[in-house]
Short mmCIF file of C-alpha atoms in Angstrom, two decimals:
data_model
loop_
_atom_site.label_atom_id
_atom_site.label_comp_id
_atom_site.label_asym_id
_atom_site.label_seq_id
_atom_site.Cartn_x
_atom_site.Cartn_y
_atom_site.Cartn_z
CA MET A 1 183.11 109.32 172.08
CA ARG A 2 185.53 108.39 169.38
CA LEU A 3 184.58 108.75 165.71
CA THR A 4 186.04 106.24 163.32
CA ILE A 5 186.10 106.87 159.61
CA ASN A 6 186.02 104.01 157.20
CA PRO A 7 188.62 104.86 154.52
CA THR A 8 186.70 102.94 151.85
CA ALA A 9 183.47 104.83 152.60
CA LEU A 10 185.32 108.16 152.61
CA LEU A 11 186.94 107.36 149.27
CA ALA A 12 183.55 106.35 147.81
CA LEU A 13 181.97 109.59 149.07
CA LEU A 14 184.75 111.75 147.58
CA LEU A 15 184.57 109.87 144.29
CA ALA A 16 180.77 110.32 144.17
CA LEU A 17 181.13 114.07 144.80
CA LEU A 18 183.80 114.37 142.12
CA LEU A 19 181.75 112.46 139.54
CA SER A 20 178.55 114.39 140.27
CA SER A 21 180.35 117.71 139.82
CA CYS A 22 181.84 116.50 136.52
CA MET A 23 178.43 115.38 135.30
CA SER A 24 176.87 118.74 136.12
CA LEU A 25 179.55 120.45 134.06
CA SER A 26 178.92 118.21 131.08
CA THR A 27 175.16 118.93 131.02
CA VAL A 28 175.66 122.61 130.23
CA GLU A 29 174.11 123.23 126.83
CA PRO A 30 176.54 124.39 124.17
CA GLU A 31 176.18 127.91 122.88
CA ALA A 32 174.31 128.20 119.59
CA SER A 33 176.74 128.26 116.71
CA ILE A 34 174.95 131.02 114.77
CA ARG A 35 173.99 134.20 116.64
CA ILE A 36 172.66 137.60 115.67
CA LYS A 37 175.25 140.11 116.84
CA THR A 38 173.53 143.38 115.90
CA ILE A 39 170.44 144.75 114.19
CA LEU A 40 170.58 148.32 112.90
CA PRO A 41 167.54 150.04 111.36
CA LYS A 42 168.31 152.31 108.39
CA TYR A 43 166.12 154.01 105.81
CA ILE A 44 167.54 153.42 102.33
CA GLU A 45 166.24 154.95 99.12
CA HIS A 46 166.09 153.24 95.73
CA GLU A 47 168.95 155.33 94.32
CA GLN A 48 171.36 154.13 97.00
CA PHE A 49 171.17 150.60 95.58
CA VAL A 50 171.80 151.59 91.95
CA SER A 51 175.35 150.90 90.71
CA ILE A 52 177.16 151.70 87.46
CA LYS A 53 176.87 148.04 86.51
CA GLU A 54 173.09 148.25 86.92
CA TYR A 55 172.97 151.29 84.63
CA LEU A 56 174.82 149.24 82.01
CA THR A 57 173.01 145.91 82.41
CA GLY A 58 169.63 146.94 83.81
CA LYS A 59 169.96 144.26 86.50
CA GLU A 60 170.36 144.96 90.22
CA THR A 61 173.79 144.12 91.61
CA THR A 62 173.74 142.99 95.22
CA LYS A 63 177.54 143.28 95.64
CA ASN A 64 177.91 140.05 97.64
CA ARG A 65 175.03 141.05 99.93
CA LEU A 66 171.85 139.21 100.75
CA ILE A 67 168.94 141.63 100.41
CA LEU A 68 165.43 140.40 101.21
CA ARG A 69 162.51 142.78 100.67
CA SER A 70 158.87 142.59 101.74
CA ILE A 71 157.89 143.85 98.27
CA ALA A 72 160.59 142.53 95.94
CA GLU A 73 160.21 145.13 93.19
CA GLU A 74 160.31 148.09 95.63
CA ARG A 75 163.66 149.20 97.02
CA THR A 76 162.90 152.32 99.07
CA GLY A 77 162.07 151.63 102.71
CA LEU A 78 163.32 150.71 106.14
CA TYR A 79 166.03 148.06 106.25
CA LEU A 80 167.14 146.10 109.28
CA ILE A 81 170.83 145.44 108.76
CA ILE A 82 171.53 142.17 110.54
CA SER A 83 175.06 141.11 111.47
CA LEU A 84 175.69 137.46 112.34
CA ASN A 85 178.67 135.88 114.07
CA GLU A 86 178.93 133.36 111.19
CA LYS A 87 178.58 133.64 107.42
CA ILE A 88 175.08 133.53 105.95
CA SER A 89 176.11 130.42 104.04
CA SER A 90 176.30 128.60 107.42
CA LEU A 91 172.51 128.81 107.79
CA PRO A 92 170.41 125.77 106.89
CA ALA A 93 169.03 126.04 103.34
CA ASP A 94 165.42 126.05 104.58
CA THR A 95 165.86 128.92 107.05
CA GLU A 96 163.01 131.38 107.36
CA ILE A 97 163.54 134.82 108.87
CA ILE A 98 160.59 136.16 110.84
CA CYS A 99 160.46 139.90 111.43
CA GLU A 100 157.98 141.06 114.07
CA ILE A 101 157.83 144.83 114.15
CA PHE A 102 155.85 147.58 115.87
CA MET A 103 155.34 150.35 113.32
CA PRO A 104 155.43 153.96 114.57
CA GLY A 105 152.22 154.72 116.46
CA GLU A 106 150.81 151.19 116.11
CA LEU A 107 149.70 149.05 119.07
CA ASN A 108 150.05 145.65 117.39
CA ALA A 109 153.12 144.13 115.80
CA LYS A 110 153.14 143.28 112.10
CA VAL A 111 154.80 140.04 111.06
CA PHE A 112 156.85 139.63 107.89
CA GLU A 113 158.31 136.32 106.73
CA PHE A 114 161.43 136.13 104.59
CA PRO A 115 162.45 132.66 103.38
CA LEU A 116 166.14 132.27 102.62
CA PRO A 117 166.42 132.24 98.82
CA LYS A 118 166.90 128.87 97.16
CA VAL A 119 170.14 129.61 95.31
CA ASN A 120 173.24 127.56 94.58
CA ARG A 121 175.42 129.76 96.72
CA LEU A 122 174.62 132.36 99.36
CA PRO A 123 176.91 135.39 99.74
CA LYS A 124 180.03 134.79 101.82
CA THR A 125 179.25 137.60 104.20
CA LYS A 126 178.00 137.87 107.77
CA HIS A 127 175.53 140.68 106.98
CA LEU A 128 172.08 140.69 105.44
CA LEU A 129 169.47 143.35 104.81
CA ILE A 130 165.79 142.79 105.57
CA GLY A 131 163.73 145.50 103.90
CA LEU A 132 160.22 146.69 104.64
CA THR A 133 159.65 148.39 101.32
CA GLY A 134 156.97 150.18 99.34
CA SER A 135 153.57 150.26 101.05
CA ASP A 136 154.93 148.07 103.88
CA TRP A 137 156.89 151.14 105.11
CA PRO A 138 154.74 154.21 104.35
CA TYR A 139 156.62 156.43 106.79
CA LYS A 140 159.02 159.29 106.22
CA LYS A 141 162.79 158.95 106.04
CA ASP A 142 163.43 159.77 109.72
CA ALA A 143 160.76 157.44 111.16
CA LEU A 144 161.88 154.38 113.10
CA PRO A 145 159.96 151.35 114.33
CA THR A 146 159.00 151.34 118.00
CA ALA A 147 160.33 147.80 118.56
CA TRP A 148 161.29 144.69 116.62
CA LYS A 149 162.22 141.05 116.99
CA ILE A 150 164.06 138.97 114.39
CA SER A 151 163.96 135.15 114.53
CA PHE A 152 165.75 132.64 112.31
CA ILE A 153 163.66 129.44 112.14
CA ASP A 154 164.59 126.07 110.61
CA SER A 155 162.28 123.63 108.78
CA LYS A 156 161.37 121.90 112.07
CA SER A 157 160.13 125.24 113.49
CA GLN A 158 163.11 125.36 115.86
CA VAL A 159 164.62 128.76 116.61
CA ILE A 160 168.17 128.95 115.29
CA THR A 161 168.77 132.40 116.75
CA GLU A 162 166.77 135.49 117.61
CA LYS A 163 167.32 139.02 118.79
CA SER A 164 165.03 141.90 119.68
CA SER A 165 165.27 145.59 120.41
CA GLN A 166 165.43 146.66 124.05
CA VAL A 167 161.90 148.06 123.90
CA TRP A 168 160.50 144.70 122.72
CA SER A 169 160.68 143.15 126.19
CA LEU A 170 158.89 146.02 127.96
#
């Protein structure tokens, strides 16, 4: 038995295979432009924020940092130092940062919401500090949360980026 191949049909088949492979490559979703690179927990006391300029003016100097606190007038507490791959100023103006955190010895996560401040200009840095301060962090200096998850949410409730500790997924 002799097999004959129609060159036109073969060409059409090869072209269809080539186009379908190109289309599957083009449907890959692009990587999110803003990502959380790292989250480091650190206990920081009030005195560590005080600068010479603050002694002179009486006003806190953030030194080109974005510092968001659960209790604005309290500085001592646990801070999650968040490093992004892009500058904070790249975030949409209506971004809300959700911090879900398991406190030491607690079985349920507490949720803290930090809206991005409505200012003319955000700091031109890739780092921000989220602080659980005052009565929101009643633990000693060496205590650490069991697990945490940080989510950046836009005004349409879409997740911009999120990252959690390794223990969070257990």
